[in-house]
Amino acid sequence: MGEFELLARDGLARIGRFSTPHGPIETPALLPVVHPDLARQPVHPKELRSRFGLGAVITSSYIIWRTPPLREIAEEKGVHGLIDFDGPVMTDSGAFQQHAYGHVEVTHEQILHFQGRIGTDIATVLDIFVEPDAPREDAARGVAETTARATKARADRAGLLAVPVQGGLDPELRRESAAAASMTGDVLAVGGVVPLMERYRFADLARVLIAARPGLAPEGVVHLFGTGHPMTFAFASLFGVDLFDSSAYLKFARRGTLMFPEGSISIDSIQERVCRCMLCAEVPLTEVAGLPGSERERRIAEHNLLVCSEEMGRVRQAIRDGTLWELAERRSTGHPALAAGLRAAIRGTRIFLPTEPESRRTLRSTVATTGLRPSVIRFLARLDGFKQGRGPYRTLPFVPLTTVALRTLPAQTRDGATLDWEVLRPVGAVPIELADVYPAGCYLAPDEFDARPRAGGFGEALEGLAVDRERDWSPEWTRRQVDALIAWRYGPAAATALRAANLLGRRSPKTGRLRRVERDGVILFHVGTDGLVRPTWRGAQLLHATLPSPASRVVVDADAVPFVREGRSLFSRFVIGGDLTLVPGASALLVDKDDTLLAVGRLLLAPGEMGRLKRGVAVRVIGHERGEEAEEPDEDVAADPGAL
Ligand code: GUN
Ligand code: ZN
């Protein structure tokens, strides 16, 4: 089986390293389609890497097979020799040609062996291309045949294998096909979607990806066949697509169409300098339009490649920054069909929840559906449980509260004595103790920037609101907030137990925000800018004594115990169990199989992924018997209107 190492993530999207015989592929990656006849390939594969930063390619083993001169060279020099490229090469199998022409004159065994003979890095099973709107029986037959072929292929091939996932629009078949592919494939290649892409049926594409997700093994590398338009990269990445392939840069170039992340434009309509990429700076598009056929086509193809590569870079950066939803939302404004796709994604919230990170820097409102992102849905679901444990919250009288009203009004009405009010945030009604917690506390919405309301605006409706979060730092309020934050993260029983422990909250003298929780001068928890409590080693000891196993635990294999005790990261393959409700970014107690506490760390993987990914870190250790990482800098960065 292939090896995939996850290095950074935003939800399902993964910055990772997929090892192949010709070097690693850094995901998410765009594999440009290369014509195996270099005379018909306007950009040389080596230039794809050197000029466009695209280090892995895909080509068609079927075209090579059915073209005797190409086949001879490939059989003699290998596919890398044929296309003069020494990086990772994936080959496709001819299923798409079968679909387009109705037949291919090769069997699935023949084309698999052929891919092996020409030394491909990733061979693809010859699948049955199932049309999106195929009748169910046909779709079921296509899936069954694809699965049977994949099983045979796995037995025959030692190297990396891409197994297509088919099933049309039938969710049950898609899930089944994904689960079957996960048993045999290193690359799980979602197929049969080109007709969806061509007709901008992004809502259906979302449904396909949502249906397949529960069947896709976390250790598998997910490929999406035929997604070559940069406007779709952020959208598909959101669903955990690791590999994209594109022949679109070429096909569009033949038609004189320029790609942009916001959509496509015909070069003949360009009259202004709309692009100043390094290519268009050399020869402006208005001049490219008038060049002779092949030169014009090559230049457009290069522009398209550059735009694709750059957008993939933005997606990767967004994954590292935790802003991929934002990027996908911004792209969704480029075309109503993409907006429909994003709405379909939001209806599939459940597939995102297991890997939805505990927090991010900010939650910036960009489109109407921002408030329905998985992070908000999870927050609201947890809120129901939280409120049940904590005695009645009076509901605010109806008032059109905005963030601005929230910020300005408590100061006018802080004479009341009760604390049990809710505060309306753009994400909904939130108990005031949780007003700093992600995503409520880090929510940045347009009303933050609206003009301030005139004095006396909503004051009456809010009379009795007791806490001015910016000024009331009374011990009573601080105790209540500490208690609430522990209940929020560890449940009401833990909060009750720790109430007797004499915890003392400390605020930032500058901002008044709760920054840490101490006992007898020892720091037990830091409170992050996301408003969440995170235990130090000493806090972990207290939690360990308070929370019954397996709560908040990750169980470490005996072989790794000495390393984890010393503060070394816990590798995925040494995880043998744990609390399945933990999510990436959460703090966890690392214990041995007898529940002896070894260290406290932060999750990179979701529990369902641990042990299954054979390479890489599952939990980064941040505190142990003999050492502790420094706390976050003491500054208020919850609202960050200046950053891009
Ligand atoms: N290229 C575009 N779509 C497909 C597909 O469904 N299967 C294969 N093998 N290749 C494709
Ligand atoms: Zn350009």
XYZ file of C-alpha atoms and ligand atoms in Angstrom:
656
model
C 0.000 0.000 0.000
C 1.084 3.482 -0.679
C 2.218 5.876 1.945
C 0.529 9.161 2.640
C 1.714 11.500 5.343
C -0.537 14.312 6.485
C 1.390 17.479 7.361
C -1.267 20.147 7.790
C -4.984 20.322 7.300
C -8.134 22.343 7.185
C -11.031 19.982 7.751
C -10.968 17.301 5.064
C -8.400 19.127 2.948
C -4.876 17.902 3.503
C -1.413 19.187 2.883
C 0.366 15.877 2.590
C 3.148 13.897 1.033
C 2.346 10.900 -1.126
C 5.399 8.770 -1.897
C 5.850 7.346 -5.398
C 8.834 5.581 -7.014
C 9.742 8.850 -8.792
C 9.518 11.019 -5.690
C 6.754 12.438 -3.554
C 3.644 14.253 -4.707
C 2.833 17.175 -2.431
C -0.943 17.317 -2.017
C -3.259 18.840 -2.921
C -1.733 18.693 -6.365
C -2.795 19.369 -9.895
C -1.579 16.723 -12.333
C -1.695 18.261 -15.797
C -2.718 15.841 -18.531
C 0.226 15.331 -20.867
C -0.297 14.027 -24.383
C 2.031 11.030 -24.769
C 2.956 12.291 -28.215
C 5.099 15.278 -27.274
C 4.559 16.739 -30.741
C 0.978 17.281 -29.647
C 1.881 18.585 -26.214
C 2.371 22.373 -26.365
C 4.150 22.610 -23.002
C 6.964 20.149 -22.347
C 6.492 18.125 -19.125
C 9.823 19.383 -17.793
C 8.591 22.939 -18.198
C 5.432 22.055 -16.317
C 7.706 21.516 -13.362
C 10.346 24.191 -13.892
C 8.123 27.061 -15.034
C 4.765 26.214 -13.511
C 5.708 24.329 -10.381
C 3.622 21.301 -11.364
C 5.810 18.370 -10.348
C 3.673 15.342 -11.271
C 1.710 14.551 -14.424
C -0.924 12.183 -15.743
C -1.002 10.659 -19.210
C -3.085 8.066 -21.013
C -1.734 4.529 -21.109
C -4.527 3.709 -23.519
C -3.423 6.261 -26.119
C 0.121 4.928 -25.827
C -1.108 1.359 -26.166
C -3.172 1.950 -29.288
C -0.499 4.063 -31.038
C 2.236 1.625 -32.152
C 5.121 4.136 -32.482
C 4.457 5.495 -28.988
C 3.969 2.011 -27.638
C 7.316 0.826 -28.948
C 9.177 3.699 -27.335
C 7.274 3.253 -24.073
C 7.989 -0.462 -23.964
C 11.647 0.194 -24.584
C 12.278 3.337 -22.512
C 9.303 3.381 -20.171
C 6.638 6.029 -19.921
C 9.076 8.445 -18.254
C 11.396 8.080 -21.253
C 8.525 8.523 -23.662
C 7.389 11.831 -22.197
C 10.915 12.836 -21.153
C 9.975 13.431 -17.516
C 11.537 11.951 -14.405
C 8.935 12.996 -11.790
C 5.867 11.047 -10.682
C 3.691 9.879 -13.572
C 0.156 8.577 -13.171
C -1.459 6.804 -16.102
C -5.155 6.566 -16.871
C -6.633 3.421 -18.315
C -8.907 4.280 -21.231
C -12.222 4.239 -19.395
C -12.964 7.739 -20.561
C -12.263 6.811 -24.198
C -14.457 3.759 -23.757
C -17.161 6.089 -22.529
C -16.643 8.598 -25.339
C -16.269 6.119 -28.244
C -18.345 3.240 -26.905
C -15.496 0.742 -26.869
C -11.775 0.229 -26.369
C -9.869 -2.607 -27.993
C -8.041 -3.654 -24.864
C -9.012 -5.757 -21.847
C -8.665 -4.525 -18.303
C -5.948 -7.113 -17.647
C -4.001 -6.108 -20.753
C -4.020 -2.396 -19.942
C -3.059 -3.010 -16.327
C -0.087 -5.167 -17.315
C 0.858 -2.658 -19.948
C 0.938 0.145 -17.368
C 3.208 -2.047 -15.260
C 5.499 -2.789 -18.218
C 5.988 0.868 -19.078
C 6.870 1.652 -15.457
C 4.091 4.011 -14.476
C 4.184 5.225 -10.877
C 0.421 4.985 -10.406
C -1.567 2.599 -12.612
C -5.324 3.007 -13.001
C -7.817 0.167 -13.204
C -9.906 0.134 -16.391
C -13.206 1.049 -14.806
C -16.733 1.274 -16.170
C -17.607 4.914 -16.607
C -21.062 5.347 -15.101
C -23.039 8.316 -16.403
C -24.511 10.578 -13.706
C -28.019 9.861 -14.873
C -27.593 6.164 -15.609
C -30.435 3.891 -14.473
C -29.704 2.303 -11.130
C -29.221 -1.223 -12.503
C -26.645 0.008 -15.006
C -24.881 1.997 -12.309
C -24.875 -1.015 -9.979
C -23.456 -3.224 -12.736
C -20.763 -0.657 -13.479
C -19.743 -0.502 -9.828
C -19.712 -4.291 -9.463
C -17.591 -4.758 -12.581
C -15.188 -1.980 -11.572
C -14.809 -3.584 -8.135
C -14.182 -7.033 -9.598
C -11.514 -5.637 -11.919
C -9.893 -3.736 -9.050
C -9.716 -6.869 -6.921
C -7.972 -8.711 -9.747
C -5.690 -5.736 -10.392
C -4.640 -5.533 -6.731
C -3.678 -9.198 -6.795
C -1.643 -8.657 -9.983
C 0.143 -5.399 -9.168
C 2.567 -4.632 -6.375
C 2.944 -0.947 -7.254
C 0.614 1.966 -6.620
C -2.903 1.483 -7.904
C -5.645 4.015 -8.573
C -9.097 2.511 -8.239
C -11.996 4.503 -9.648
C -15.114 5.185 -7.597
C -18.258 5.053 -9.734
C -21.982 4.896 -9.013
C -23.473 7.897 -10.809
C -25.706 9.995 -8.590
C -26.821 7.069 -6.451
C -25.531 7.817 -2.943
C -25.638 4.216 -1.763
C -23.673 2.995 -4.787
C -21.133 5.781 -4.423
C -20.519 4.900 -0.808
C -20.255 1.192 -1.628
C -17.909 1.874 -4.509
C -15.748 4.115 -2.316
C -15.569 1.454 0.400
C -14.652 -1.222 -2.153
C -11.994 1.015 -3.744
C -10.564 1.645 -0.278
C -9.846 -2.081 0.070
C -7.724 -2.233 -3.082
C -6.601 1.254 -4.070
C -3.796 3.530 -2.965
C -5.457 6.314 -4.907
C -9.249 6.483 -4.663
C -10.256 8.143 -7.897
C -13.758 9.561 -7.975
C -14.895 9.186 -11.591
C -17.890 9.569 -13.822
C -18.135 13.258 -12.966
C -16.918 14.933 -16.175
C -20.502 15.317 -17.472
C -21.365 17.082 -14.188
C -18.429 19.426 -14.536
C -19.157 20.206 -18.181
C -22.686 21.262 -17.318
C -21.735 23.096 -14.140
C -23.753 20.661 -12.022
C -21.680 21.459 -8.927
C -24.543 20.716 -6.527
C -24.618 17.179 -7.939
C -20.833 16.992 -7.726
C -21.116 17.941 -4.052
C -23.716 15.201 -3.547
C -21.381 12.668 -5.145
C -18.488 13.689 -2.896
C -20.703 13.711 0.206
C -22.044 10.244 -0.623
C -18.593 8.786 -1.280
C -16.938 10.282 1.818
C -17.993 7.754 4.482
C -16.579 4.973 2.292
C -13.233 6.614 1.567
C -10.381 5.290 3.714
C -8.457 8.089 5.462
C -5.154 6.555 4.394
C -6.218 6.672 0.726
C -5.282 9.560 -1.545
C -8.432 11.008 -3.095
C -8.344 11.900 -6.770
C -11.110 13.619 -8.710
C -11.093 12.801 -12.427
C -11.444 15.757 -14.737
C -11.457 18.781 -12.455
C -9.268 21.121 -14.363
C -10.922 24.475 -13.903
C -9.325 26.665 -11.241
C -12.731 27.945 -10.124
C -13.413 24.451 -8.746
C -10.157 23.827 -6.873
C -11.120 25.382 -3.532
C -14.569 23.836 -3.729
C -13.322 20.287 -4.418
C -10.514 20.619 -1.857
C -13.099 21.325 0.788
C -14.327 17.749 0.284
C -10.859 16.320 0.752
C -9.805 15.935 -2.873
C -6.011 15.509 -2.832
C -5.291 15.108 -6.542
C -6.774 16.897 -9.520
C -6.096 16.283 -13.169
C -6.475 18.742 -15.912
C -6.676 18.562 -19.637
C -8.849 21.662 -19.501
C -5.861 24.024 -19.753
C -5.297 22.599 -23.243
C -8.868 22.032 -24.346
C -9.783 25.567 -23.333
C -6.708 26.910 -25.121
C -7.788 25.229 -28.362
C -11.066 27.146 -28.113
C -9.274 30.398 -27.265
C -10.595 30.418 -23.690
C -8.644 31.887 -20.788
C -9.143 30.434 -17.321
C -9.314 32.509 -14.155
C -10.285 31.466 -10.637
C -13.404 33.570 -11.100
C -14.412 31.922 -14.385
C -13.482 31.822 -18.074
C -13.132 34.515 -20.731
C -12.733 34.236 -24.487
C -9.428 35.794 -25.529
C -11.112 37.527 -28.447
C -13.233 39.601 -26.064
C -10.201 40.963 -24.208
C -9.512 44.613 -24.862
C -7.833 45.618 -21.624
C -4.822 44.384 -19.692
C -6.769 42.167 -17.335
C -3.860 39.893 -16.511
C -0.319 40.808 -15.677
C 0.985 37.374 -14.882
C 4.595 36.891 -15.903
C 3.461 35.600 -19.293
C 0.912 38.284 -20.025
C 3.406 40.921 -18.886
C 5.696 39.705 -21.687
C 3.067 39.489 -24.391
C -0.270 41.058 -23.488
C -3.381 38.992 -24.147
C -4.575 41.518 -26.698
C -1.487 40.606 -28.747
C -1.705 36.883 -28.035
C -5.181 36.980 -29.575
C -3.689 37.896 -32.932
C -0.818 35.385 -32.991
C -0.756 32.491 -35.468
C -2.774 29.415 -34.396
C -0.257 27.172 -32.641
C 1.617 30.025 -30.950
C -1.645 31.519 -29.741
C -2.794 28.159 -28.424
C 0.485 27.525 -26.618
C 0.442 30.935 -24.971
C -3.150 30.538 -23.805
C -2.363 27.043 -22.497
C 0.574 28.493 -20.565
C -1.531 31.281 -19.137
C -4.120 28.684 -18.076
C -1.465 26.519 -16.447
C -0.045 29.446 -14.562
C -3.476 30.459 -13.293
C -4.206 26.847 -12.264
C -0.899 26.488 -10.486
C -1.334 29.777 -8.676
C -4.856 28.889 -7.557
C -3.606 25.550 -6.270
C -1.017 27.519 -4.303
C -3.790 29.659 -2.825
C -5.713 26.555 -1.850
C -2.633 25.130 -0.152
C -1.981 28.361 1.705
C -5.643 28.542 2.751
C -5.385 25.024 4.170
C -2.401 26.107 6.253
C -4.195 29.270 7.373
C -7.484 27.507 8.133
C -9.312 29.695 5.623
C -10.329 27.182 2.975
C -14.059 27.642 3.601
C -13.595 31.346 3.118
C -11.741 30.821 -0.148
C -14.409 28.399 -1.395
C -17.105 30.896 -0.426
C -15.335 33.680 -2.271
C -14.991 31.477 -5.357
C -18.656 30.528 -5.105
C -19.551 34.097 -5.964
C -17.938 33.549 -9.373
C -20.854 31.497 -10.659
C -24.346 30.699 -9.295
C -23.729 27.013 -10.028
C -20.794 27.059 -7.624
C -22.939 28.822 -5.024
C -25.450 25.982 -5.413
C -22.574 23.539 -4.933
C -21.564 25.255 -1.717
C -25.125 25.129 -0.440
C -25.149 21.402 -1.156
C -21.881 21.097 0.800
C -23.512 22.807 3.750
C -26.411 20.370 3.646
C -23.794 17.622 4.024
C -22.378 19.025 7.276
C -22.050 15.587 8.886
C -19.202 14.520 6.590
C -17.133 17.478 7.747
C -17.659 17.167 11.486
C -15.140 14.407 12.390
C -12.239 16.427 10.968
C -13.597 19.900 11.595
C -10.858 21.557 13.657
C -11.539 22.602 17.212
C -10.947 26.223 16.271
C -9.459 28.564 13.716
C -8.134 32.119 13.933
C -11.317 33.827 12.776
C -14.590 33.015 11.137
C -15.104 35.685 8.567
C -18.522 36.151 7.118
C -18.224 36.328 3.329
C -21.529 34.973 1.974
C -25.014 34.417 3.357
C -24.250 30.797 4.239
C -21.122 31.520 6.322
C -23.199 31.140 9.479
C -24.034 27.570 8.430
C -20.450 26.337 8.193
C -19.715 23.069 10.011
C -17.902 24.922 12.806
C -21.033 26.939 13.573
C -23.343 23.948 13.312
C -21.164 22.026 15.746
C -21.002 24.972 18.124
C -24.785 25.253 18.178
C -25.211 21.505 18.687
C -22.829 21.579 21.657
C -24.593 24.631 22.977
C -27.827 22.730 23.470
C -26.081 20.237 25.721
C -24.193 22.964 27.546
C -27.337 24.893 28.376
C -29.105 21.801 29.670
C -26.361 21.305 32.198
C -26.504 24.876 33.419
C -29.845 26.044 34.610
C -32.094 28.421 32.874
C -30.885 31.047 30.529
C -33.456 33.723 30.147
C -34.144 34.578 26.570
C -33.535 38.091 25.446
C -36.551 40.113 24.472
C -36.617 40.442 20.719
C -34.285 43.158 19.634
C -32.411 43.513 16.352
C -29.064 43.064 18.039
C -25.923 43.429 16.033
C -22.348 42.950 17.092
C -22.143 46.688 17.418
C -25.119 46.791 19.791
C -23.512 44.025 21.802
C -20.306 45.967 22.149
C -21.830 49.283 23.039
C -24.912 48.548 25.088
C -23.761 46.554 28.074
C -21.713 49.525 29.171
C -24.898 51.552 29.486
C -26.794 48.928 31.445
C -24.288 47.286 33.699
C -26.044 48.002 36.944
C -28.061 44.753 37.034
C -26.980 41.858 39.201
C -27.801 38.635 37.381
C -25.448 36.910 34.989
C -27.760 34.545 33.226
C -28.301 36.475 30.056
C -27.595 35.346 26.595
C -25.873 37.544 24.151
C -26.733 37.510 20.495
C -23.819 37.026 18.201
C -24.053 36.728 14.440
C -23.864 32.957 14.981
C -26.919 33.085 17.209
C -27.694 33.424 20.914
C -24.690 32.588 23.065
C -24.437 32.558 26.843
C -22.277 35.503 27.742
C -19.645 33.277 29.383
C -18.963 31.743 25.969
C -18.863 34.977 24.053
C -15.091 34.655 23.451
C -15.233 31.026 22.298
C -14.657 30.094 18.638
C -16.586 30.574 16.418
C -18.710 33.063 18.357
C -15.814 35.103 19.710
C -13.822 35.082 16.493
C -16.692 35.863 14.180
C -16.078 38.804 11.936
C -19.207 40.053 10.201
C -20.032 43.204 8.234
C -21.941 44.772 11.127
C -18.633 45.085 12.991
C -17.842 47.772 10.478
C -21.224 49.448 10.319
C -21.713 52.873 11.801
C -22.289 52.782 15.552
C -25.949 53.101 16.583
C -27.073 56.338 18.138
C -27.192 56.482 21.928
C -30.372 55.160 23.463
C -31.010 52.790 20.552
C -31.698 49.398 22.067
C -30.932 50.256 25.664
C -34.308 49.597 27.164
C -34.663 46.112 25.793
C -31.361 45.203 27.354
C -31.942 46.585 30.779
C -30.650 44.141 33.345
C -27.847 42.780 31.182
C -25.324 42.512 33.919
C -21.907 41.939 32.468
C -19.825 44.391 30.603
C -17.316 41.983 29.173
C -14.855 44.722 28.556
C -14.879 46.183 32.058
C -16.369 43.779 34.547
C -13.464 41.713 35.790
C -15.017 40.933 39.159
C -13.982 37.665 40.828
C -17.566 36.463 40.639
C -17.748 36.898 36.876
C -14.284 35.411 36.397
C -15.189 32.310 38.436
C -18.337 31.871 36.444
C -16.499 32.163 33.156
C -13.783 29.661 34.160
C -16.461 27.230 35.286
C -18.354 27.642 32.017
C -15.248 27.155 29.852
C -14.394 23.924 31.653
C -17.979 22.722 31.311
C -17.949 23.674 27.641
C -14.898 21.573 26.923
C -15.074 18.766 29.468
C -18.733 18.517 30.413
C -20.808 19.433 33.448
C -19.473 16.608 35.639
C -15.888 17.798 35.206
C -16.930 21.380 35.923
C -18.686 20.289 39.100
C -15.662 18.290 40.218
C -13.241 21.131 39.511
C -15.409 23.699 41.236
C -13.953 22.412 44.515
C -10.391 22.783 43.229
C -10.024 26.502 43.924
C -9.241 27.462 40.371
C -8.316 31.068 39.808
C -8.848 32.820 36.495
C -6.308 35.409 35.334
C -7.124 38.112 32.836
C -4.911 40.002 30.474
C -4.319 43.370 32.165
C -4.425 44.947 28.733
C -7.594 43.489 27.244
C -9.399 41.932 30.179
C -9.635 38.637 28.341
C -9.301 35.484 30.373
C -5.817 34.171 29.656
C -5.113 31.368 32.107
C -6.408 29.318 34.971
C -4.190 28.742 37.997
C -4.196 26.991 41.332
C -1.730 27.956 44.055
C 0.269 29.918 41.505
C 0.589 26.959 39.125
C -0.841 27.353 35.634
C -3.304 24.557 34.860
C -4.897 25.867 31.666
C -4.095 28.457 29.078
C -7.026 30.189 27.427
C -6.290 30.655 23.747
C -7.359 33.499 21.524
C -10.056 31.051 20.451
C -11.447 31.322 23.986
C -10.891 27.630 24.746
C -9.124 26.179 27.794
C -6.066 24.035 27.062
C -4.397 22.084 29.861
C -0.738 22.337 30.775
C 1.000 19.212 32.102
C -0.251 20.024 35.599
C -3.743 20.709 34.279
C -3.625 17.405 32.417
C -2.844 15.630 35.691
C -5.883 17.225 37.276
C -8.100 16.333 34.303
C -6.742 12.808 34.247
C -7.796 12.383 37.865
C -11.185 13.926 37.128
C -12.324 12.541 33.759
C -13.160 8.838 33.508
C -11.372 6.918 30.747
C -11.593 7.114 27.733
C -12.614 10.787 27.869
C -10.019 13.087 26.261
C -7.534 10.183 26.027
C -5.319 8.952 23.208
C -3.846 5.552 24.052
C -0.180 5.002 23.165
C 1.356 1.672 22.137
C 3.971 0.374 24.598
C 6.770 0.782 22.016
C 6.240 4.531 21.898
C 5.639 5.145 25.608
C 9.244 6.128 26.500
C 9.402 8.602 23.619
C 6.089 10.257 24.402
C 7.092 10.611 28.049
C 10.105 12.595 26.879
C 8.010 14.931 24.828
C 8.454 13.416 21.377
C 5.471 13.537 19.032
C 3.170 10.535 18.935
C 3.249 8.896 15.517
C 0.051 7.623 13.983
C 1.152 4.011 13.844
C 1.631 3.929 17.633
C -1.934 4.910 18.475
C -4.025 2.028 19.795
C -7.203 3.765 20.949
C -8.781 6.875 22.317
C -11.737 9.182 22.684
C -13.580 9.194 19.369
C -15.147 12.582 20.050
C -11.806 14.385 19.838
C -11.163 16.483 16.741
C -8.017 17.900 15.105
C -6.576 20.765 17.111
C -8.047 19.504 20.398
C -5.900 18.861 23.479
C -5.665 15.270 24.594
C -4.267 13.257 27.470
C -1.744 10.736 26.182
C -1.911 7.573 28.259
C -0.544 4.036 28.103
C -2.844 1.034 27.951
C -3.199 1.042 31.763
C -4.315 4.675 31.646
C -1.091 6.029 33.123
C -0.708 9.637 32.033
C 2.369 10.209 29.803
C 1.941 13.665 28.316
C -0.534 16.213 27.044
C -0.681 17.047 23.350
C -2.603 18.514 20.461
C -4.213 16.397 17.778
C -3.229 16.680 14.135
C -5.305 13.655 13.112
C -8.893 12.789 13.949
C -9.195 9.620 16.063
C -10.672 7.731 13.086
C -7.474 8.416 11.131
C -5.014 7.431 13.842
C -3.333 4.106 13.332
C -4.607 4.020 9.744
C -2.176 6.518 8.310
C 1.089 4.649 8.519
C 3.333 7.671 8.423
C 3.499 10.886 10.289
C 2.445 12.536 13.504
C -0.956 11.961 15.126
C -0.491 14.088 18.247
C 2.096 16.766 18.931
C 3.185 16.666 22.562
C 3.108 20.051 24.285
C 3.588 19.156 27.934
C 5.032 16.299 29.934
C 6.717 15.572 33.249
C 9.871 17.490 32.415
C 8.875 20.195 30.012
C 6.244 22.512 28.688
C 5.775 24.595 25.586
C 5.427 28.325 26.090
C 1.933 29.771 26.224
C 0.437 31.777 23.414
C 1.535 35.420 23.325
C -0.642 37.578 25.529
C -2.351 39.727 22.967
C -5.830 40.147 21.712
C -5.993 38.968 18.112
C -9.548 37.656 17.985
C -10.642 40.284 15.539
C -8.161 40.734 12.765
C -9.712 43.029 10.215
C -6.417 43.907 8.592
C -5.198 40.482 7.542
C -5.896 39.247 4.035
N -11.306 10.441 -16.819
C -12.386 11.216 -16.620
N -13.353 10.517 -15.959
C -12.856 9.284 -15.758
C -13.371 8.113 -15.104
O -14.496 8.074 -14.609
N -12.544 7.016 -15.074
C -11.298 7.035 -15.620
N -10.528 5.940 -15.543
N -10.790 8.124 -16.223
C -11.567 9.226 -16.290
Zn -1.915 35.869 -17.697
